[in-house]
């Protein structure tokens, strides 16, 4: 599985961006998808995740501002980011968690896309 993230950029505080992550391969609809981010000097953290059944969760710091969604017909997951803050500045990574059965789960990562929010 290959993941191609896009949509990052430079935006002023209060602005919006939409990240996209296109996945290769089949059975995209069965994958759990997520967005992580890593700011300079910090550990990578989960931003939002979406299970194959549609259940979502968002980390507290982005609740009400960010929304994860997916289009299974396009093999794409999105992260709509509104009301951006300077502390949202980070490299954002797309993640796919694929369960091959019998407890064999593999994580795949995209290349990352830079989001910079200016104050």
Short mmCIF file of N, CA, C and O in Angstrom, two decimals:
data_model
loop_
_atom_site.label_atom_id
_atom_site.label_comp_id
_atom_site.label_asym_id
_atom_site.label_seq_id
_atom_site.Cartn_x
_atom_site.Cartn_y
_atom_site.Cartn_z
N UNK A 1 0.85 -1.19 0.00
CA UNK A 1 0.00 0.00 0.00
C UNK A 1 0.89 1.24 0.00
O UNK A 1 1.80 1.36 0.82
N UNK A 2 0.59 2.15 -0.91
CA UNK A 2 1.31 3.42 -0.94
C UNK A 2 0.32 4.54 -0.64
O UNK A 2 -0.82 4.52 -1.12
N UNK A 3 0.79 5.50 0.15
CA UNK A 3 -0.04 6.62 0.55
C UNK A 3 0.60 7.91 0.06
O UNK A 3 1.80 8.13 0.30
N UNK A 4 -0.19 8.75 -0.59
CA UNK A 4 0.31 10.01 -1.11
C UNK A 4 -0.50 11.14 -0.50
O UNK A 4 -1.67 11.32 -0.84
N UNK A 5 0.15 11.89 0.39
CA UNK A 5 -0.52 13.00 1.05
C UNK A 5 -0.27 14.30 0.31
O UNK A 5 0.80 14.49 -0.28
N UNK A 6 -1.24 15.19 0.37
CA UNK A 6 -1.12 16.49 -0.27
C UNK A 6 -2.03 17.48 0.43
O UNK A 6 -2.87 17.10 1.26
N UNK A 7 -1.85 18.75 0.10
CA UNK A 7 -2.75 19.77 0.62
C UNK A 7 -2.17 20.68 1.68
O UNK A 7 -2.82 21.63 2.11
N UNK A 8 -0.96 20.40 2.11
CA UNK A 8 -0.36 21.25 3.12
C UNK A 8 0.03 22.60 2.53
O UNK A 8 -0.05 22.82 1.31
N UNK A 9 0.46 23.50 3.41
CA UNK A 9 0.88 24.80 2.94
C UNK A 9 0.99 25.78 4.08
O UNK A 9 0.97 25.40 5.26
N UNK A 10 1.12 27.03 3.71
CA UNK A 10 1.23 28.13 4.67
C UNK A 10 -0.10 28.87 4.72
O UNK A 10 -0.65 29.24 3.68
N UNK A 11 -0.61 29.06 5.93
CA UNK A 11 -1.90 29.72 6.10
C UNK A 11 -1.84 30.60 7.34
O UNK A 11 -1.09 30.29 8.28
N UNK A 12 -2.61 31.66 7.34
CA UNK A 12 -2.68 32.52 8.51
C UNK A 12 -3.58 31.90 9.58
O UNK A 12 -4.48 31.10 9.27
N UNK A 13 -3.33 32.26 10.81
CA UNK A 13 -4.18 31.78 11.91
C UNK A 13 -5.64 32.12 11.62
O UNK A 13 -5.95 33.21 11.13
N UNK A 14 -6.50 31.15 11.89
CA UNK A 14 -7.92 31.31 11.61
C UNK A 14 -8.32 30.77 10.25
O UNK A 14 -9.52 30.65 9.96
N UNK A 15 -7.34 30.46 9.43
CA UNK A 15 -7.62 29.96 8.09
C UNK A 15 -7.92 28.47 8.07
O UNK A 15 -7.99 27.82 9.11
N UNK A 16 -8.08 27.96 6.85
CA UNK A 16 -8.44 26.55 6.66
C UNK A 16 -7.55 25.90 5.61
O UNK A 16 -7.04 26.56 4.71
N UNK A 17 -7.39 24.61 5.77
CA UNK A 17 -6.72 23.77 4.78
C UNK A 17 -7.43 22.43 4.75
O UNK A 17 -8.00 22.00 5.76
N UNK A 18 -7.35 21.75 3.62
CA UNK A 18 -7.85 20.39 3.54
C UNK A 18 -6.73 19.49 3.04
O UNK A 18 -6.21 19.69 1.93
N UNK A 19 -6.37 18.54 3.85
CA UNK A 19 -5.37 17.56 3.46
C UNK A 19 -6.06 16.37 2.82
O UNK A 19 -7.15 15.98 3.22
N UNK A 20 -5.37 15.80 1.84
CA UNK A 20 -5.86 14.60 1.16
C UNK A 20 -4.79 13.53 1.21
O UNK A 20 -3.59 13.84 1.20
N UNK A 21 -5.23 12.31 1.24
CA UNK A 21 -4.29 11.18 1.21
C UNK A 21 -4.90 10.10 0.32
O UNK A 21 -5.92 9.50 0.67
N UNK A 22 -4.24 9.87 -0.80
CA UNK A 22 -4.70 8.87 -1.74
C UNK A 22 -3.94 7.57 -1.51
O UNK A 22 -2.71 7.56 -1.40
N UNK A 23 -4.68 6.48 -1.45
CA UNK A 23 -4.08 5.18 -1.18
C UNK A 23 -4.13 4.30 -2.42
O UNK A 23 -5.11 4.32 -3.16
N UNK A 24 -3.08 3.53 -2.61
CA UNK A 24 -3.06 2.57 -3.70
C UNK A 24 -3.66 1.26 -3.21
O UNK A 24 -3.88 1.07 -2.01
N UNK A 25 -3.86 0.34 -4.13
CA UNK A 25 -4.32 -0.98 -3.74
C UNK A 25 -5.82 -1.09 -3.63
O UNK A 25 -6.55 -0.11 -3.75
N UNK A 26 -6.23 -2.30 -3.37
CA UNK A 26 -7.65 -2.58 -3.26
C UNK A 26 -8.05 -2.68 -1.78
O UNK A 26 -7.21 -2.60 -0.90
N UNK A 27 -9.30 -2.84 -1.54
CA UNK A 27 -9.84 -3.03 -0.20
C UNK A 27 -9.62 -1.82 0.70
O UNK A 27 -9.52 -1.95 1.92
N UNK A 28 -9.52 -0.63 0.10
CA UNK A 28 -9.32 0.58 0.90
C UNK A 28 -10.42 0.72 1.94
O UNK A 28 -10.17 1.17 3.07
N UNK A 29 -11.62 0.35 1.58
CA UNK A 29 -12.75 0.55 2.48
C UNK A 29 -12.63 -0.25 3.78
O UNK A 29 -13.29 0.05 4.76
N UNK A 30 -11.78 -1.25 3.78
CA UNK A 30 -11.60 -2.07 4.99
C UNK A 30 -10.49 -1.57 5.90
O UNK A 30 -10.29 -2.10 6.99
N UNK A 31 -9.76 -0.56 5.45
CA UNK A 31 -8.60 -0.08 6.23
C UNK A 31 -9.05 0.97 7.25
O UNK A 31 -9.90 1.82 6.97
N UNK A 32 -8.41 0.94 8.39
CA UNK A 32 -8.52 2.04 9.33
C UNK A 32 -7.54 3.12 8.88
O UNK A 32 -6.38 2.81 8.62
N UNK A 33 -7.99 4.34 8.80
CA UNK A 33 -7.16 5.43 8.31
C UNK A 33 -7.02 6.49 9.39
O UNK A 33 -7.92 6.68 10.22
N UNK A 34 -5.90 7.18 9.38
CA UNK A 34 -5.67 8.19 10.40
C UNK A 34 -4.72 9.27 9.89
O UNK A 34 -4.00 9.07 8.92
N UNK A 35 -4.75 10.38 10.59
CA UNK A 35 -3.80 11.46 10.39
C UNK A 35 -3.03 11.65 11.69
O UNK A 35 -3.62 11.71 12.77
N UNK A 36 -1.71 11.75 11.55
CA UNK A 36 -0.83 12.07 12.65
C UNK A 36 -0.12 13.36 12.31
O UNK A 36 -0.08 13.78 11.15
N UNK A 37 0.51 13.95 13.30
CA UNK A 37 1.35 15.12 13.04
C UNK A 37 2.54 15.11 13.98
O UNK A 37 2.50 14.53 15.05
N UNK A 38 3.59 15.76 13.50
CA UNK A 38 4.81 15.86 14.29
C UNK A 38 5.36 17.27 14.16
O UNK A 38 5.76 17.68 13.05
N UNK A 39 5.40 17.96 15.28
CA UNK A 39 5.97 19.30 15.31
C UNK A 39 7.45 19.18 15.65
O UNK A 39 7.88 18.19 16.25
N UNK A 40 8.24 20.18 15.31
CA UNK A 40 9.68 20.13 15.60
C UNK A 40 9.95 19.91 17.08
O UNK A 40 9.37 20.59 17.94
N UNK A 41 10.79 18.93 17.37
CA UNK A 41 11.16 18.65 18.74
C UNK A 41 10.12 17.90 19.55
O UNK A 41 10.30 17.68 20.75
N UNK A 42 9.04 17.48 18.89
CA UNK A 42 7.98 16.77 19.60
C UNK A 42 7.76 15.39 18.99
O UNK A 42 8.15 15.11 17.86
N UNK A 43 7.10 14.54 19.76
CA UNK A 43 6.77 13.21 19.26
C UNK A 43 5.58 13.29 18.30
O UNK A 43 4.76 14.21 18.36
N UNK A 44 5.53 12.31 17.44
CA UNK A 44 4.39 12.21 16.53
C UNK A 44 3.14 11.91 17.36
O UNK A 44 3.17 11.08 18.26
N UNK A 45 2.05 12.60 17.03
CA UNK A 45 0.82 12.40 17.78
C UNK A 45 -0.36 12.14 16.84
O UNK A 45 -0.39 12.65 15.71
N UNK A 46 -1.31 11.36 17.33
CA UNK A 46 -2.51 11.10 16.57
C UNK A 46 -3.40 12.35 16.56
O UNK A 46 -3.65 12.95 17.61
N UNK A 47 -3.85 12.72 15.37
CA UNK A 47 -4.75 13.86 15.23
C UNK A 47 -6.19 13.38 15.10
O UNK A 47 -7.08 13.84 15.81
N UNK A 48 -6.42 12.46 14.18
CA UNK A 48 -7.78 11.96 13.95
C UNK A 48 -7.70 10.59 13.29
O UNK A 48 -6.75 10.32 12.56
N UNK A 49 -8.70 9.77 13.55
CA UNK A 49 -8.72 8.43 12.98
C UNK A 49 -10.14 8.08 12.57
O UNK A 49 -11.12 8.59 13.14
N UNK A 50 -10.23 7.20 11.59
CA UNK A 50 -11.52 6.76 11.11
C UNK A 50 -11.47 5.26 10.82
O UNK A 50 -10.64 4.82 10.02
N UNK A 51 -12.32 4.50 11.48
CA UNK A 51 -12.38 3.07 11.25
C UNK A 51 -13.12 2.78 9.94
O UNK A 51 -13.75 3.67 9.36
N UNK A 52 -13.02 1.57 9.51
CA UNK A 52 -13.66 1.21 8.25
C UNK A 52 -15.17 1.38 8.31
O UNK A 52 -15.81 1.68 7.31
N UNK A 53 -15.75 1.21 9.49
CA UNK A 53 -17.19 1.35 9.64
C UNK A 53 -17.66 2.79 9.74
O UNK A 53 -18.87 3.05 9.78
N UNK A 54 -16.71 3.73 9.80
CA UNK A 54 -17.07 5.14 9.83
C UNK A 54 -16.90 5.81 11.19
O UNK A 54 -17.02 7.03 11.29
N UNK A 55 -16.61 5.03 12.21
CA UNK A 55 -16.40 5.63 13.53
C UNK A 55 -15.15 6.50 13.51
O UNK A 55 -14.11 6.10 12.96
N UNK A 56 -15.26 7.68 14.09
CA UNK A 56 -14.13 8.60 14.09
C UNK A 56 -13.76 8.99 15.52
O UNK A 56 -14.57 8.90 16.45
N UNK A 57 -12.54 9.41 15.67
CA UNK A 57 -12.13 10.05 16.90
C UNK A 57 -11.10 11.13 16.57
O UNK A 57 -10.33 10.99 15.62
N UNK A 58 -11.15 12.21 17.31
CA UNK A 58 -10.26 13.35 17.11
C UNK A 58 -9.62 13.69 18.45
O UNK A 58 -10.29 13.67 19.49
N UNK A 59 -8.36 14.02 18.41
CA UNK A 59 -7.70 14.39 19.64
C UNK A 59 -8.33 15.68 20.18
O UNK A 59 -8.85 16.50 19.42
N UNK A 60 -8.29 15.85 21.49
CA UNK A 60 -9.01 16.94 22.12
C UNK A 60 -8.64 18.31 21.56
O UNK A 60 -9.50 19.18 21.42
N UNK A 61 -7.39 18.51 21.24
CA UNK A 61 -6.92 19.83 20.81
C UNK A 61 -7.49 20.26 19.46
O UNK A 61 -7.41 21.43 19.10
N UNK A 62 -8.05 19.31 18.70
CA UNK A 62 -8.58 19.66 17.38
C UNK A 62 -10.09 19.47 17.28
O UNK A 62 -10.68 19.78 16.24
N UNK A 63 -10.70 18.96 18.33
CA UNK A 63 -12.14 18.74 18.29
C UNK A 63 -12.89 20.04 18.02
O UNK A 63 -12.59 21.06 18.59
N UNK A 64 -13.85 19.95 17.11
CA UNK A 64 -14.61 21.13 16.72
C UNK A 64 -13.94 21.96 15.65
O UNK A 64 -14.56 22.88 15.11
N UNK A 65 -12.69 21.64 15.33
CA UNK A 65 -11.97 22.40 14.29
C UNK A 65 -11.58 21.53 13.11
O UNK A 65 -11.61 21.96 11.97
N UNK A 66 -11.18 20.29 13.38
CA UNK A 66 -10.73 19.37 12.34
C UNK A 66 -11.75 18.26 12.16
O UNK A 66 -12.39 17.83 13.14
N UNK A 67 -11.87 17.78 10.93
CA UNK A 67 -12.77 16.67 10.66
C UNK A 67 -12.11 15.70 9.69
O UNK A 67 -11.68 16.10 8.61
N UNK A 68 -12.06 14.45 10.08
CA UNK A 68 -11.56 13.41 9.19
C UNK A 68 -12.74 12.81 8.44
O UNK A 68 -13.83 12.65 8.99
N UNK A 69 -12.50 12.50 7.17
CA UNK A 69 -13.53 11.87 6.36
C UNK A 69 -12.85 11.00 5.31
O UNK A 69 -11.63 11.06 5.14
N UNK A 70 -13.64 10.19 4.62
CA UNK A 70 -13.05 9.33 3.60
C UNK A 70 -14.03 9.16 2.45
O UNK A 70 -15.24 9.23 2.64
N UNK A 71 -13.46 8.93 1.29
CA UNK A 71 -14.24 8.61 0.10
C UNK A 71 -13.71 7.28 -0.41
O UNK A 71 -12.65 7.24 -1.06
N UNK A 72 -14.42 6.22 -0.11
CA UNK A 72 -13.92 4.89 -0.48
C UNK A 72 -13.88 4.68 -1.99
O UNK A 72 -13.07 3.91 -2.49
N UNK A 73 -14.74 5.38 -2.71
CA UNK A 73 -14.74 5.25 -4.16
C UNK A 73 -13.47 5.85 -4.78
O UNK A 73 -13.04 5.44 -5.86
N UNK A 74 -12.86 6.78 -4.07
CA UNK A 74 -11.64 7.43 -4.55
C UNK A 74 -10.40 6.97 -3.80
O UNK A 74 -9.31 7.50 -4.03
N UNK A 75 -10.57 6.01 -2.89
CA UNK A 75 -9.43 5.54 -2.08
C UNK A 75 -8.71 6.70 -1.40
O UNK A 75 -7.47 6.75 -1.37
N UNK A 76 -9.46 7.62 -0.87
CA UNK A 76 -8.88 8.84 -0.32
C UNK A 76 -9.47 9.16 1.05
O UNK A 76 -10.67 9.01 1.27
N UNK A 77 -8.59 9.61 1.92
CA UNK A 77 -9.00 10.11 3.22
C UNK A 77 -8.63 11.58 3.30
O UNK A 77 -7.62 12.01 2.72
N UNK A 78 -9.47 12.34 3.98
CA UNK A 78 -9.27 13.79 4.06
C UNK A 78 -9.17 14.24 5.51
O UNK A 78 -9.64 13.58 6.43
N UNK A 79 -8.54 15.39 5.69
CA UNK A 79 -8.56 16.07 6.97
C UNK A 79 -8.88 17.53 6.71
O UNK A 79 -8.05 18.26 6.17
N UNK A 80 -10.10 17.91 7.04
CA UNK A 80 -10.50 19.31 6.91
C UNK A 80 -10.10 20.03 8.18
O UNK A 80 -10.50 19.63 9.28
N UNK A 81 -9.30 21.06 8.02
CA UNK A 81 -8.77 21.80 9.17
C UNK A 81 -9.25 23.23 9.11
O UNK A 81 -8.90 23.96 8.17
N UNK A 82 -10.05 23.61 10.07
CA UNK A 82 -10.58 24.97 10.16
C UNK A 82 -10.05 25.66 11.42
O UNK A 82 -9.55 25.00 12.33
N UNK A 83 -10.18 26.96 11.44
CA UNK A 83 -9.75 27.75 12.61
C UNK A 83 -8.34 27.36 13.04
O UNK A 83 -8.08 27.11 14.23
N UNK A 84 -7.46 27.30 12.09
CA UNK A 84 -6.09 26.86 12.37
C UNK A 84 -5.38 27.81 13.32
O UNK A 84 -5.60 29.03 13.30
N UNK A 85 -4.52 27.21 14.14
CA UNK A 85 -3.75 27.95 15.13
C UNK A 85 -2.27 27.72 14.88
O UNK A 85 -1.88 26.69 14.32
N UNK A 86 -1.42 28.64 15.32
CA UNK A 86 0.03 28.43 15.15
C UNK A 86 0.51 27.10 15.74
O UNK A 86 1.42 26.48 15.19
N UNK A 87 -0.12 26.65 16.80
CA UNK A 87 0.30 25.38 17.41
C UNK A 87 -0.09 24.16 16.58
O UNK A 87 0.30 23.03 16.91
N UNK A 88 -0.84 24.35 15.51
CA UNK A 88 -1.14 23.26 14.59
C UNK A 88 0.00 23.05 13.59
O UNK A 88 -0.04 22.10 12.80
N UNK A 89 0.97 23.93 13.60
CA UNK A 89 2.10 23.81 12.69
C UNK A 89 2.84 22.50 12.93
O UNK A 89 3.25 22.20 14.05
N UNK A 90 2.99 21.72 11.88
CA UNK A 90 3.62 20.40 11.99
C UNK A 90 3.67 19.77 10.60
O UNK A 90 3.07 20.27 9.65
N UNK A 91 4.39 18.67 10.53
CA UNK A 91 4.29 17.80 9.37
C UNK A 91 3.17 16.81 9.65
O UNK A 91 3.17 16.15 10.70
N UNK A 92 2.25 16.72 8.73
CA UNK A 92 1.09 15.84 8.89
C UNK A 92 1.29 14.58 8.05
O UNK A 92 1.63 14.65 6.87
N UNK A 93 1.05 13.44 8.69
CA UNK A 93 1.26 12.15 8.05
C UNK A 93 -0.04 11.37 7.97
O UNK A 93 -0.80 11.30 8.93
N UNK A 94 -0.23 10.76 6.84
CA UNK A 94 -1.36 9.86 6.64
C UNK A 94 -0.94 8.45 7.05
O UNK A 94 0.21 8.05 6.80
N UNK A 95 -1.84 7.75 7.68
CA UNK A 95 -1.55 6.39 8.16
C UNK A 95 -2.69 5.45 7.77
O UNK A 95 -3.86 5.81 7.86
N UNK A 96 -2.31 4.25 7.34
CA UNK A 96 -3.28 3.20 7.09
C UNK A 96 -2.92 2.00 7.95
O UNK A 96 -1.76 1.57 7.96
N UNK A 97 -3.88 1.50 8.67
CA UNK A 97 -3.67 0.31 9.49
C UNK A 97 -4.44 -0.83 8.85
O UNK A 97 -5.66 -0.78 8.75
N UNK A 98 -3.70 -1.83 8.42
CA UNK A 98 -4.32 -2.93 7.69
C UNK A 98 -4.20 -4.22 8.49
O UNK A 98 -3.11 -4.62 8.88
N UNK A 99 -5.33 -4.82 8.72
CA UNK A 99 -5.38 -6.08 9.45
C UNK A 99 -5.44 -7.23 8.44
O UNK A 99 -6.44 -7.40 7.75
N UNK A 100 -4.37 -8.00 8.38
CA UNK A 100 -4.31 -9.11 7.45
C UNK A 100 -4.86 -10.40 8.04
O UNK A 100 -4.82 -11.45 7.41
N UNK A 101 -5.35 -10.30 9.27
CA UNK A 101 -5.93 -11.47 9.91
C UNK A 101 -4.93 -12.19 10.80
O UNK A 101 -3.72 -12.01 10.68
N UNK A 102 -5.46 -12.97 11.70
CA UNK A 102 -4.65 -13.75 12.64
C UNK A 102 -3.72 -12.86 13.45
O UNK A 102 -2.62 -13.26 13.82
N UNK A 103 -4.18 -11.65 13.71
CA UNK A 103 -3.41 -10.75 14.55
C UNK A 103 -2.28 -10.03 13.84
O UNK A 103 -1.48 -9.33 14.48
N UNK A 104 -2.20 -10.20 12.54
CA UNK A 104 -1.12 -9.57 11.77
C UNK A 104 -1.60 -8.23 11.25
O UNK A 104 -2.39 -8.15 10.30
N UNK A 105 -1.15 -7.15 11.90
CA UNK A 105 -1.57 -5.80 11.56
C UNK A 105 -0.33 -5.01 11.13
O UNK A 105 0.70 -5.04 11.82
N UNK A 106 -0.44 -4.29 10.03
CA UNK A 106 0.68 -3.52 9.51
C UNK A 106 0.27 -2.06 9.36
O UNK A 106 -0.83 -1.78 8.88
N UNK A 107 1.15 -1.16 9.76
CA UNK A 107 0.95 0.27 9.58
C UNK A 107 1.72 0.75 8.35
O UNK A 107 2.90 0.42 8.19
N UNK A 108 1.05 1.52 7.53
CA UNK A 108 1.68 2.15 6.37
C UNK A 108 1.62 3.67 6.56
O UNK A 108 0.64 4.20 7.11
N UNK A 109 2.65 4.36 6.06
CA UNK A 109 2.74 5.80 6.25
C UNK A 109 2.95 6.51 4.91
O UNK A 109 3.70 6.03 4.05
N UNK A 110 2.34 7.67 4.81
CA UNK A 110 2.61 8.54 3.69
C UNK A 110 3.87 9.35 3.96
O UNK A 110 4.48 9.25 5.03
N UNK A 111 4.23 10.19 3.01
CA UNK A 111 5.49 10.92 3.08
C UNK A 111 5.41 12.17 3.93
O UNK A 111 6.43 12.76 4.24
N UNK A 112 4.24 12.59 4.34
CA UNK A 112 4.12 13.79 5.16
C UNK A 112 3.92 15.03 4.32
O UNK A 112 4.48 15.16 3.23
N UNK A 113 3.12 15.94 4.84
CA UNK A 113 2.90 17.22 4.19
C UNK A 113 2.98 18.31 5.25
O UNK A 113 2.41 18.18 6.33
N UNK A 114 3.72 19.37 4.94
CA UNK A 114 3.97 20.42 5.91
C UNK A 114 2.79 21.38 6.00
O UNK A 114 2.30 21.87 4.97
N UNK A 115 2.36 21.64 7.22
CA UNK A 115 1.34 22.66 7.49
C UNK A 115 1.98 23.70 8.39
O UNK A 115 2.50 23.37 9.46
N UNK A 116 1.97 24.94 7.93
CA UNK A 116 2.53 26.04 8.71
C UNK A 116 1.47 27.11 8.90
O UNK A 116 0.89 27.59 7.92
N UNK A 117 1.22 27.44 10.16
CA UNK A 117 0.20 28.44 10.48
C UNK A 117 0.90 29.65 11.09
O UNK A 117 1.55 29.54 12.13
N UNK A 118 0.77 30.77 10.44
CA UNK A 118 1.42 31.99 10.91
C UNK A 118 0.46 32.78 11.81
O UNK A 118 -0.76 32.76 11.61
N UNK A 119 1.03 33.46 12.77
CA UNK A 119 0.21 34.23 13.72
C UNK A 119 -0.03 35.64 13.22
O UNK A 119 0.55 36.08 12.24
#
